[in-house]
Coordinates of C-alpha atoms in Angstrom, one line a residue:
Chain A
M1 CA -73.8 35.7 -21.7
F2 CA -71.5 38.5 -22.7
D3 CA -69.5 39.0 -19.6
S4 CA -66.1 40.6 -19.5
E5 CA -64.5 37.1 -19.9
M6 CA -66.4 36.5 -23.0
I7 CA -65.7 39.9 -24.5
A8 CA -62.0 39.4 -23.9
L9 CA -62.3 35.9 -25.6
V10 CA -64.0 37.4 -28.6
A11 CA -61.5 40.2 -28.8
Q12 CA -58.6 37.7 -28.7
A13 CA -60.3 35.6 -31.5
F14 CA -61.0 38.6 -33.4
G15 CA -57.2 39.4 -33.3
E16 CA -56.3 35.8 -34.2
S17 CA -58.8 35.9 -37.3
I18 CA -57.2 39.2 -38.5
F19 CA -53.6 37.8 -37.8
M20 CA -54.5 34.6 -39.7
T21 CA -56.0 36.4 -42.6
V22 CA -53.2 39.0 -43.0
A23 CA -50.4 36.6 -42.4
S24 CA -51.7 34.0 -44.7
S25 CA -52.6 36.5 -47.4
I26 CA -49.1 38.0 -47.2
M27 CA -47.5 34.5 -47.4
A28 CA -49.8 33.3 -50.1
Y29 CA -48.9 36.3 -52.3
V30 CA -45.2 35.7 -51.6
I31 CA -45.6 32.3 -53.1
G32 CA -48.6 32.8 -55.5
L33 CA -47.5 36.1 -57.1
P34 CA -44.2 34.7 -58.7
M35 CA -46.3 31.6 -59.6
G36 CA -48.8 33.7 -61.4
F37 CA -46.1 35.5 -63.4
I38 CA -44.4 32.4 -64.4
L39 CA -47.9 30.9 -65.5
V40 CA -48.4 34.0 -67.8
A41 CA -44.8 34.3 -69.1
S42 CA -44.2 30.6 -69.8
E43 CA -47.3 29.9 -71.7
E44 CA -47.3 29.5 -75.5
G45 CA -46.9 32.9 -77.1
G46 CA -46.0 34.3 -73.9
I47 CA -43.0 36.6 -73.1
A48 CA -40.7 33.7 -72.2
P49 CA -42.5 30.5 -73.6
M50 CA -41.6 27.3 -71.6
P51 CA -44.4 24.8 -72.4
M52 CA -43.2 22.2 -70.0
V53 CA -42.8 24.5 -67.0
N54 CA -46.2 25.9 -67.9
K55 CA -47.9 22.4 -67.8
I56 CA -46.3 21.2 -64.7
L57 CA -46.8 24.4 -62.7
G58 CA -50.4 24.5 -64.1
A59 CA -51.0 20.9 -63.0
V60 CA -49.6 21.5 -59.5
V61 CA -51.8 24.5 -59.0
N62 CA -54.8 22.7 -60.3
F63 CA -54.1 19.8 -57.9
F64 CA -54.0 21.8 -54.8
R65 CA -56.9 24.0 -56.0
S66 CA -59.2 20.9 -56.3
I67 CA -58.5 19.6 -52.7
P68 CA -61.5 20.7 -50.5
F69 CA -60.1 22.9 -47.6
L70 CA -61.1 20.8 -44.7
I71 CA -59.6 17.6 -46.3
L72 CA -56.4 19.5 -47.2
L73 CA -56.3 20.7 -43.5
V74 CA -56.3 17.2 -42.2
A75 CA -54.1 15.8 -45.0
I76 CA -51.1 18.1 -44.5
M77 CA -51.0 17.7 -40.7
P78 CA -47.6 16.3 -40.7
F79 CA -46.3 19.1 -42.8
T80 CA -47.9 21.7 -40.5
Q81 CA -46.4 19.8 -37.5
A82 CA -43.0 20.1 -39.1
I83 CA -43.3 23.8 -40.0
V84 CA -44.7 25.2 -36.8
G85 CA -44.5 22.4 -34.4
T86 CA -48.3 22.0 -33.7
V87 CA -51.4 21.3 -35.7
I88 CA -53.8 23.4 -33.6
G89 CA -54.2 27.1 -33.2
A90 CA -53.9 30.1 -35.3
K91 CA -50.3 29.5 -36.2
A92 CA -51.1 25.9 -37.4
A93 CA -54.2 27.4 -39.4
T94 CA -52.0 29.8 -41.0
V95 CA -49.7 27.2 -42.5
V96 CA -52.9 25.4 -44.1
L97 CA -54.3 28.6 -45.3
V98 CA -51.3 29.4 -47.1
V99 CA -50.9 26.1 -48.8
A100 CA -54.6 26.4 -49.7
A101 CA -54.5 30.0 -51.0
A102 CA -51.2 30.2 -52.7
P103 CA -52.5 28.4 -55.9
F104 CA -55.6 30.3 -55.6
V105 CA -53.6 33.5 -55.7
A106 CA -51.4 32.2 -58.7
R107 CA -54.7 32.0 -60.7
M108 CA -55.9 35.2 -59.6
V109 CA -52.6 36.9 -60.5
E110 CA -52.5 34.9 -63.8
T111 CA -56.0 36.3 -64.7
S112 CA -55.1 39.8 -63.8
L113 CA -51.9 39.8 -65.8
K114 CA -53.6 38.3 -68.8
E115 CA -55.9 41.5 -68.9
V116 CA -52.9 43.6 -69.9
D117 CA -53.0 44.5 -73.5
R118 CA -50.8 42.2 -75.7
G119 CA -49.9 45.3 -77.7
V120 CA -48.3 47.1 -74.7
I121 CA -46.1 44.1 -74.2
E122 CA -45.2 44.1 -77.8
A123 CA -44.2 47.8 -77.7
A124 CA -42.0 47.0 -74.7
E125 CA -40.5 44.2 -76.7
S126 CA -39.8 46.5 -79.6
M127 CA -37.8 48.8 -77.2
G128 CA -35.6 46.0 -76.2
A129 CA -37.1 45.1 -72.8
T130 CA -36.1 41.7 -71.2
P131 CA -38.8 39.4 -70.2
F132 CA -38.0 40.2 -66.6
E133 CA -38.4 43.9 -67.2
I134 CA -41.5 43.4 -69.0
M135 CA -42.9 41.6 -65.9
R136 CA -41.7 44.2 -63.5
K137 CA -42.2 47.4 -65.4
V138 CA -45.0 46.6 -67.7
L139 CA -47.2 43.7 -66.4
L140 CA -47.1 44.5 -62.6
P141 CA -47.8 48.3 -62.9
E142 CA -50.3 47.9 -65.7
A143 CA -52.2 45.1 -64.0
M144 CA -52.2 46.8 -60.5
P145 CA -55.7 47.9 -60.2
S146 CA -56.7 44.4 -61.2
L147 CA -54.3 42.7 -58.8
L148 CA -55.5 45.0 -55.9
L149 CA -59.1 44.0 -56.7
G150 CA -58.1 40.4 -56.8
S151 CA -56.3 40.8 -53.4
S152 CA -59.5 41.7 -51.7
I153 CA -61.2 38.7 -53.0
V154 CA -58.2 36.6 -51.9
T155 CA -58.3 38.1 -48.4
T156 CA -62.1 37.5 -48.0
T157 CA -61.7 33.9 -49.2
I158 CA -58.8 33.3 -46.8
L159 CA -61.0 34.7 -44.0
A160 CA -63.7 32.3 -44.9
Y161 CA -61.3 29.4 -44.8
S162 CA -59.9 30.5 -41.5
A163 CA -63.4 30.4 -40.1
M164 CA -63.5 26.8 -41.3
A165 CA -60.2 26.1 -39.9
G166 CA -62.1 26.9 -36.5
F167 CA -63.7 23.5 -36.7
C168 CA -60.4 21.7 -36.2
G169 CA -59.0 23.9 -33.5
G170 CA -57.8 26.7 -35.8
G171 CA -58.7 29.5 -33.4
G172 CA -60.2 32.7 -34.3
L173 CA -63.9 33.9 -34.7
G174 CA -64.7 30.7 -36.4
A175 CA -63.6 28.6 -33.4
I176 CA -65.8 30.5 -31.1
A177 CA -68.8 30.2 -33.5
I178 CA -68.3 26.5 -33.6
N179 CA -67.5 26.0 -30.0
Y180 CA -70.3 28.2 -28.4
G181 CA -72.7 28.3 -31.4
Y182 CA -72.6 24.7 -32.5
Y183 CA -71.4 22.6 -29.6
R184 CA -73.1 24.6 -26.9
G185 CA -76.0 25.5 -28.8
D186 CA -75.6 29.4 -28.1
R187 CA -77.2 30.8 -31.3
V188 CA -76.7 34.5 -30.1
I189 CA -72.9 34.2 -29.9
M190 CA -72.8 32.2 -33.1
W191 CA -74.7 35.2 -35.0
V192 CA -72.5 37.7 -33.3
M193 CA -69.5 35.9 -34.7
V194 CA -71.2 35.8 -38.2
V195 CA -71.9 39.5 -38.0
L196 CA -68.3 40.2 -37.2
I197 CA -66.9 38.1 -39.9
V198 CA -69.3 39.7 -42.4
L199 CA -68.1 43.1 -41.1
I200 CA -64.5 42.2 -41.8
V201 CA -65.3 40.9 -45.3
A202 CA -67.2 44.1 -46.1
V203 CA -64.3 46.3 -44.8
L204 CA -61.7 44.3 -46.8
Q205 CA -63.9 44.3 -49.9
S206 CA -64.5 48.0 -50.1
A207 CA -61.0 48.8 -49.1
G208 CA -59.8 46.8 -52.0
I209 CA -62.3 48.5 -54.4
Y210 CA -61.5 51.9 -53.2
I211 CA -57.7 51.5 -53.5
S212 CA -58.0 49.9 -56.9
K213 CA -60.0 52.7 -58.2
K214 CA -57.7 55.3 -56.7
K215 CA -54.9 53.6 -58.4
D216 CA -56.3 53.2 -61.7
K217 CA -55.3 55.9 -64.2
R218 CA -57.5 54.6 -67.0
L219 CA -60.6 56.4 -65.8
Chain B
M1 CA -27.3 62.4 -96.1
E2 CA -26.5 59.7 -98.6
Q3 CA -29.8 59.1 -100.2
N4 CA -29.0 55.9 -102.0
Q5 CA -27.4 54.0 -99.2
T6 CA -29.4 50.9 -98.2
I7 CA -30.4 51.0 -94.4
I8 CA -32.6 47.9 -94.3
S9 CA -32.4 44.9 -96.7
L10 CA -34.9 42.1 -96.5
K11 CA -34.1 39.2 -98.7
G12 CA -36.3 36.1 -99.3
I13 CA -38.5 36.8 -96.1
T14 CA -41.1 33.9 -95.7
K15 CA -43.5 33.4 -92.8
T16 CA -46.2 30.8 -92.4
F17 CA -48.8 30.6 -89.6
S18 CA -50.4 27.5 -88.7
T19 CA -54.0 28.0 -87.7
R20 CA -56.9 25.7 -86.8
N21 CA -58.0 25.7 -90.5
G22 CA -54.6 24.8 -91.8
T23 CA -51.4 26.8 -92.6
V24 CA -51.4 30.3 -93.9
E25 CA -48.5 31.5 -96.0
A26 CA -48.5 35.2 -94.8
L27 CA -45.2 36.1 -96.6
K28 CA -44.0 34.3 -99.7
G29 CA -40.5 35.6 -100.1
I30 CA -40.2 39.3 -99.9
D31 CA -37.2 41.1 -101.2
L32 CA -37.0 44.8 -100.2
D33 CA -34.3 47.4 -99.9
I34 CA -35.0 50.5 -98.0
K35 CA -32.9 53.4 -98.4
R36 CA -31.5 55.7 -95.7
G37 CA -33.6 58.8 -95.1
E38 CA -36.6 57.9 -97.1
I39 CA -40.1 57.5 -96.3
F40 CA -41.2 54.1 -97.5
G41 CA -44.7 53.1 -97.6
I42 CA -46.0 49.5 -97.6
I43 CA -49.6 49.3 -98.7
G44 CA -52.1 46.4 -99.1
L45 CA -55.6 45.3 -98.3
S46 CA -56.1 43.9 -94.8
G47 CA -54.7 40.3 -94.8
A48 CA -52.2 41.0 -97.5
G49 CA -49.3 40.4 -94.9
K50 CA -48.1 44.0 -94.4
S51 CA -48.3 43.9 -90.6
T52 CA -46.5 40.6 -90.6
L53 CA -43.8 42.0 -92.8
V54 CA -43.1 45.2 -90.6
R55 CA -42.9 42.9 -87.7
C56 CA -40.2 40.9 -89.4
I57 CA -38.1 44.1 -89.7
N58 CA -37.5 44.2 -86.0
L59 CA -38.1 40.5 -85.4
L60 CA -41.2 40.9 -83.3
E61 CA -42.2 38.2 -85.6
R62 CA -39.3 35.9 -86.6
P63 CA -39.3 35.0 -90.4
D64 CA -39.2 31.3 -91.2
G65 CA -36.5 32.0 -94.0
G66 CA -34.8 34.8 -95.4
S67 CA -32.5 37.5 -93.9
V68 CA -33.1 40.9 -92.3
V69 CA -30.0 43.2 -92.5
I70 CA -30.1 46.5 -90.8
N71 CA -27.0 48.8 -91.1
D72 CA -24.9 45.7 -92.1
T73 CA -26.0 43.5 -89.2
D74 CA -28.0 40.4 -89.8
L75 CA -30.7 40.5 -87.2
M76 CA -31.4 36.8 -87.5
S77 CA -27.9 35.9 -86.3
L78 CA -28.0 38.0 -83.1
S79 CA -28.3 36.5 -79.7
A80 CA -31.5 37.5 -77.7
S81 CA -29.5 40.3 -75.9
G82 CA -27.9 41.4 -79.1
L83 CA -31.3 41.7 -80.8
R84 CA -32.7 43.7 -77.8
E85 CA -29.7 46.1 -78.1
K86 CA -30.4 46.3 -81.9
R87 CA -34.0 47.0 -81.4
R88 CA -33.2 50.4 -79.7
E89 CA -32.2 51.6 -83.1
I90 CA -35.6 50.9 -84.5
G91 CA -38.6 52.8 -83.0
M92 CA -42.0 51.7 -83.6
I93 CA -45.5 53.2 -83.4
F94 CA -48.8 51.2 -83.6
Q95 CA -52.5 51.6 -84.6
Q96 CA -53.7 51.4 -80.9
F97 CA -50.7 53.5 -79.5
H98 CA -49.9 50.8 -76.9
L99 CA -49.0 53.3 -74.3
L100 CA -48.6 52.3 -70.6
M101 CA -52.1 53.3 -69.4
Q102 CA -50.9 53.6 -65.7
K103 CA -48.0 56.0 -66.4
T104 CA -48.2 59.6 -67.4
A105 CA -47.1 60.9 -70.9
L106 CA -43.7 61.8 -69.5
E107 CA -43.1 58.5 -67.9
N108 CA -44.2 56.8 -71.1
V109 CA -41.6 58.7 -73.0
C110 CA -39.0 57.9 -70.3
F111 CA -39.8 54.2 -70.5
P112 CA -37.4 53.1 -73.2
M113 CA -34.6 55.0 -71.7
E114 CA -35.3 53.5 -68.2
I115 CA -34.8 50.1 -70.0
A116 CA -31.8 51.3 -71.7
K117 CA -30.4 52.4 -68.3
V118 CA -30.3 56.1 -69.2
P119 CA -29.7 58.1 -65.9
K120 CA -33.1 59.3 -64.7
A121 CA -32.3 63.1 -64.8
D122 CA -31.1 62.8 -68.4
A123 CA -34.0 60.8 -69.5
K124 CA -36.6 63.2 -68.0
K125 CA -34.9 66.1 -69.7
R126 CA -34.8 64.4 -73.2
A127 CA -38.6 63.2 -72.6
E128 CA -39.5 66.8 -71.9
E129 CA -37.8 68.0 -75.2
L130 CA -39.4 65.3 -77.2
L131 CA -43.0 65.9 -75.9
E132 CA -42.4 69.6 -76.5
M133 CA -41.2 68.8 -80.2
V134 CA -44.5 66.8 -80.7
G135 CA -46.6 69.6 -79.4
L136 CA -47.5 68.3 -75.9
A137 CA -45.5 70.4 -73.7
D138 CA -48.6 71.1 -71.6
R139 CA -49.8 67.5 -71.3
M140 CA -46.6 65.9 -69.8
Y141 CA -48.3 64.9 -66.7
S142 CA -51.6 63.7 -68.1
Y143 CA -52.4 60.0 -68.3
P144 CA -53.2 58.3 -71.7
A145 CA -56.7 58.1 -70.7
Q146 CA -56.9 61.9 -70.5
L147 CA -55.5 62.4 -74.2
S148 CA -57.3 62.3 -77.4
G149 CA -56.2 59.8 -80.0
G150 CA -54.0 62.2 -81.9
Q151 CA -52.3 63.2 -78.7
K152 CA -51.7 59.5 -77.7
Q153 CA -50.0 58.8 -81.1
R154 CA -47.8 61.9 -80.5
V155 CA -46.8 60.5 -77.1
A156 CA -46.2 57.2 -78.8
I157 CA -44.0 58.9 -81.5
A158 CA -42.0 60.9 -78.8
R159 CA -41.5 57.5 -76.9
A160 CA -40.3 55.9 -80.2
L161 CA -37.8 58.6 -80.8
A162 CA -36.5 58.4 -77.1
M163 CA -33.4 56.3 -78.0
S164 CA -32.6 58.4 -81.3
P165 CA -33.6 55.4 -83.5
Q166 CA -32.4 55.6 -87.2
V167 CA -35.6 53.8 -88.3
L168 CA -39.2 54.5 -87.3
L169 CA -41.6 51.7 -88.1
C170 CA -45.3 52.9 -88.2
D171 CA -47.8 50.0 -88.2
E172 CA -51.2 51.6 -89.3
A173 CA -50.4 54.5 -87.2
T174 CA -53.2 56.8 -88.5
S175 CA -55.7 54.2 -89.0
A176 CA -57.5 54.9 -85.8
L177 CA -57.5 58.7 -86.1
D178 CA -59.9 61.0 -87.9
P179 CA -58.8 62.7 -91.1
N180 CA -57.8 65.9 -89.6
T181 CA -55.7 64.3 -86.8
T182 CA -54.2 62.0 -89.4
K183 CA -52.9 65.0 -91.3
G184 CA -51.4 66.3 -88.2
V185 CA -49.6 63.1 -87.3
L186 CA -48.4 62.8 -90.9
E187 CA -47.1 66.2 -90.9
L188 CA -45.1 65.3 -87.8
L189 CA -43.7 62.2 -89.2
K190 CA -42.6 64.2 -92.3
E191 CA -40.9 66.7 -90.2
I192 CA -39.1 64.0 -88.2
N193 CA -37.9 62.5 -91.4
R194 CA -36.8 65.8 -92.7
K195 CA -35.1 67.4 -89.6
M196 CA -33.7 64.2 -88.0
G197 CA -33.0 62.2 -91.1
I198 CA -34.8 59.2 -89.6
T199 CA -35.9 56.6 -92.1
V200 CA -39.7 56.1 -91.8
I201 CA -41.5 53.0 -92.9
I202 CA -45.2 53.2 -93.0
I203 CA -47.6 50.5 -93.1
T204 CA -51.2 51.4 -94.2
H205 CA -54.2 50.3 -96.1
E206 CA -54.9 54.0 -97.0
M207 CA -53.7 55.3 -100.4
K208 CA -54.0 58.9 -99.1
V209 CA -51.4 58.2 -96.5
I210 CA -48.9 57.0 -99.1
R211 CA -49.8 60.0 -101.3
E212 CA -49.4 62.4 -98.5
I213 CA -45.7 61.7 -97.4
C214 CA -44.1 58.6 -98.9
H215 CA -41.3 58.8 -101.4
R216 CA -41.5 55.1 -102.5
V217 CA -44.2 52.5 -102.1
A218 CA -44.5 48.7 -102.2
I219 CA -47.8 47.3 -102.8
I220 CA -48.1 44.0 -101.1
S221 CA -50.7 41.5 -102.0
D222 CA -51.3 37.9 -101.0
G223 CA -48.0 37.8 -99.3
A224 CA -45.8 39.0 -102.1
I225 CA -44.7 42.4 -103.4
A226 CA -47.0 43.3 -106.4
E227 CA -45.4 46.6 -107.3
L228 CA -42.6 48.7 -106.1
G229 CA -41.5 52.2 -107.1
K230 CA -41.8 55.9 -106.8
V231 CA -45.2 56.9 -105.4
E232 CA -46.1 59.1 -108.4
E233 CA -45.2 56.3 -110.9
V234 CA -47.1 53.5 -109.1
F235 CA -50.0 56.0 -108.8
R236 CA -50.0 57.1 -112.3
A237 CA -49.6 53.7 -113.9
P238 CA -50.3 50.7 -111.6
K239 CA -49.4 47.6 -113.5
T240 CA -51.0 44.8 -111.4
D241 CA -54.5 44.0 -110.3
A242 CA -53.5 44.6 -106.6
G243 CA -52.2 48.0 -107.7
R244 CA -55.3 49.0 -109.5
A245 CA -57.5 47.8 -106.8
L246 CA -55.7 50.2 -104.3
V247 CA -55.2 53.2 -106.5
F248 CA -58.7 53.3 -108.1
H249 CA -60.8 52.0 -105.3
E250 CA -60.4 55.3 -103.4
G251 CA -62.8 58.1 -103.6
D252 CA -63.5 58.0 -107.4
S253 CA -67.2 57.3 -108.6
R254 CA -67.0 54.2 -110.6
E255 CA -69.1 51.9 -108.6
G256 CA -71.5 51.6 -111.4
Y257 CA -69.0 50.3 -114.0
D258 CA -67.6 47.4 -112.1
G259 CA -66.7 44.4 -114.3
P260 CA -65.3 43.9 -117.8
M261 CA -65.8 46.6 -120.4
E262 CA -64.7 46.8 -124.0
R263 CA -62.6 49.7 -125.5
C264 CA -61.8 51.0 -122.2
Y265 CA -58.8 53.3 -121.7
R266 CA -57.3 55.0 -118.8
I267 CA -55.8 58.4 -119.4
V268 CA -53.4 60.2 -117.0
F269 CA -52.5 63.8 -117.2
D270 CA -50.3 65.9 -114.9
E271 CA -50.0 69.6 -113.9
S272 CA -48.5 70.7 -117.2
N273 CA -51.7 69.7 -119.2
S274 CA -54.4 69.5 -116.4
N275 CA -55.4 73.2 -117.1
E276 CA -56.3 72.6 -120.8
P277 CA -59.5 71.0 -122.2
L278 CA -57.6 68.2 -123.6
L279 CA -60.4 65.7 -123.9
G280 CA -62.8 68.2 -125.3
S281 CA -60.4 69.4 -127.9
M282 CA -59.5 65.8 -128.9
M283 CA -63.3 65.1 -129.4
I284 CA -63.6 68.2 -131.5
E285 CA -60.6 67.4 -133.5
C286 CA -61.7 63.8 -134.1
G287 CA -65.4 64.6 -134.6
A288 CA -66.7 62.0 -132.4
P289 CA -67.5 61.7 -128.6
V290 CA -66.3 59.4 -126.0
N291 CA -68.0 57.8 -123.1
I292 CA -66.4 59.1 -119.7
L293 CA -66.7 56.4 -117.1
A294 CA -64.8 57.9 -114.1
A295 CA -62.6 60.9 -113.4
N296 CA -60.7 62.1 -110.6
T297 CA -57.6 64.4 -109.7
R298 CA -55.1 63.9 -106.9
S299 CA -52.1 65.6 -105.5
I300 CA -49.1 63.7 -104.9
E301 CA -46.3 65.2 -103.1
G302 CA -47.6 68.7 -104.2
K303 CA -48.1 67.8 -107.9
V304 CA -51.5 67.5 -109.4
Y305 CA -52.5 64.3 -111.3
G306 CA -55.7 63.7 -113.1
Q307 CA -57.1 60.4 -114.6
M308 CA -60.1 59.4 -116.4
L309 CA -61.6 56.2 -117.6
I310 CA -63.0 56.6 -121.0
Q311 CA -64.6 54.3 -123.4
L312 CA -63.8 55.0 -127.1
P313 CA -66.0 54.5 -130.2
K314 CA -66.2 51.0 -131.9
D315 CA -64.5 52.2 -135.2
A316 CA -60.9 50.9 -134.8
A317 CA -59.5 53.7 -137.1
L318 CA -61.2 56.3 -135.2
R319 CA -60.1 54.8 -131.9
E320 CA -56.3 54.8 -133.2
K321 CA -56.7 58.5 -134.2
M322 CA -58.0 59.5 -130.7
I323 CA -55.3 57.6 -128.9
A324 CA -52.7 59.2 -131.1
N325 CA -54.3 62.6 -130.6
L326 CA -54.2 62.2 -126.8
R327 CA -50.6 60.9 -126.8
A328 CA -49.5 63.8 -128.9
K329 CA -50.7 66.0 -126.0
D330 CA -48.4 64.1 -123.5
I331 CA -51.2 62.2 -121.9
L332 CA -50.5 58.8 -120.8
V333 CA -53.0 56.4 -122.5
E334 CA -53.5 52.7 -121.7
E335 CA -56.1 50.3 -122.4
V336 CA -57.6 48.5 -119.6
D337 CA -59.9 45.4 -119.9
H338 CA -61.2 45.7 -116.4
V339 CA -62.7 48.8 -115.0

């Protein structure tokens, strides 16, 4: 069952899963982090109130957040095709993961930033800081421990999604679990994949908590 | 330093907030002139509008109407960037300190200078000097979480002074501190006012803070200024209900006498006559006793003041005689209909 061929296959899938998770997480933050900042800054009583921007962005985020991942995966196939030239494999899955995770990241970031004491922002305003300076020099550093904790939740969620993408030719550990465990009925391989995924989640989670604690100067 | 030059001039400041339960008129046309170099107190019960008022001075809260003029500049007419520039001339400290929790004391003090694009090395040097001045030379690399409340407020003061402001706004700066720490912080503010000539505006609900360091005081009540004047004058003879509520409701034992009373008088004496048995000799001279309802002494800016609430006899002629007797002894006597 676990011959060298199979082990090579699992190793490759493991790499694919890590690649999908890391690449999608980074891309999701590239898009979602600024979105989270805009959501917080533009809301009523925020540091740069823009009610229209806030409403529209909020609606877009909610729209993409409400679409079940598997449906989104199928629905945006033309978009995926246009971006990476294929709709199967880890690369294609990454595109879908980014589209699914970016709005999620935006909300996570928004929640973290809102934890920053309004008074500290007021103090920065009283010193003559611009809204951008407040975002970069007050909100970002002050919310950092919470943002890091959030990022470990985001990456584990992306990993879970990536396993789902395996159903549709997305590659990675999820694909092996589906192809061998489900279609061929090989429960052992399926459970091995499950354990591997759980291990990755555990590592990501504790790394996030560890770094967040280490960074937090409030304790 | 020209003591009588006006540094801040507020005219007709109004501010209304709309809440779920309708609109609240927080400020109803405040006029206030603050002189360069003074320590000015604004006192009021919570909800009186004093925090809104102090936020109107640097436009953290933009008034609905009126004008805010600081050093001949009308802040309301400034652009966003002009206002940011101007705010650097006004330092501010808060009840909850509002320090950056992820930065050291030194980085916190450097922060306003970082925003003002002061070269890093210069900023660090100045921050070190300021922290030394507030007595935290050995805590420069501590994070706020590692400091006590008083130490945090000292860091906040150093931070507020970083850009060499002309005005320091203190919003309930000592309300979160214990009495001893409060004393230290007030001493520091006094020193800053004296040595640097910085105009200090203090918002508080505690009469003792005003007594301790303010030169002038405004009593704010229900969105308007009820009384304004030198601290000892306002304390000696508060003219309004709001004033009386604040002055008398502190530390004196009059709880049993709340409510309207007849033939009630307040007498105030100062250092020159507080060492003599004035009331006793009056009673002997007039041959009748009086009922003492409450009494206390206070020190305002180093001078001792005492006051008593007394109830005089029913006999009107005797009452007149007693009042004349006391007034002849240089004691302030006024009738109060409400204890």
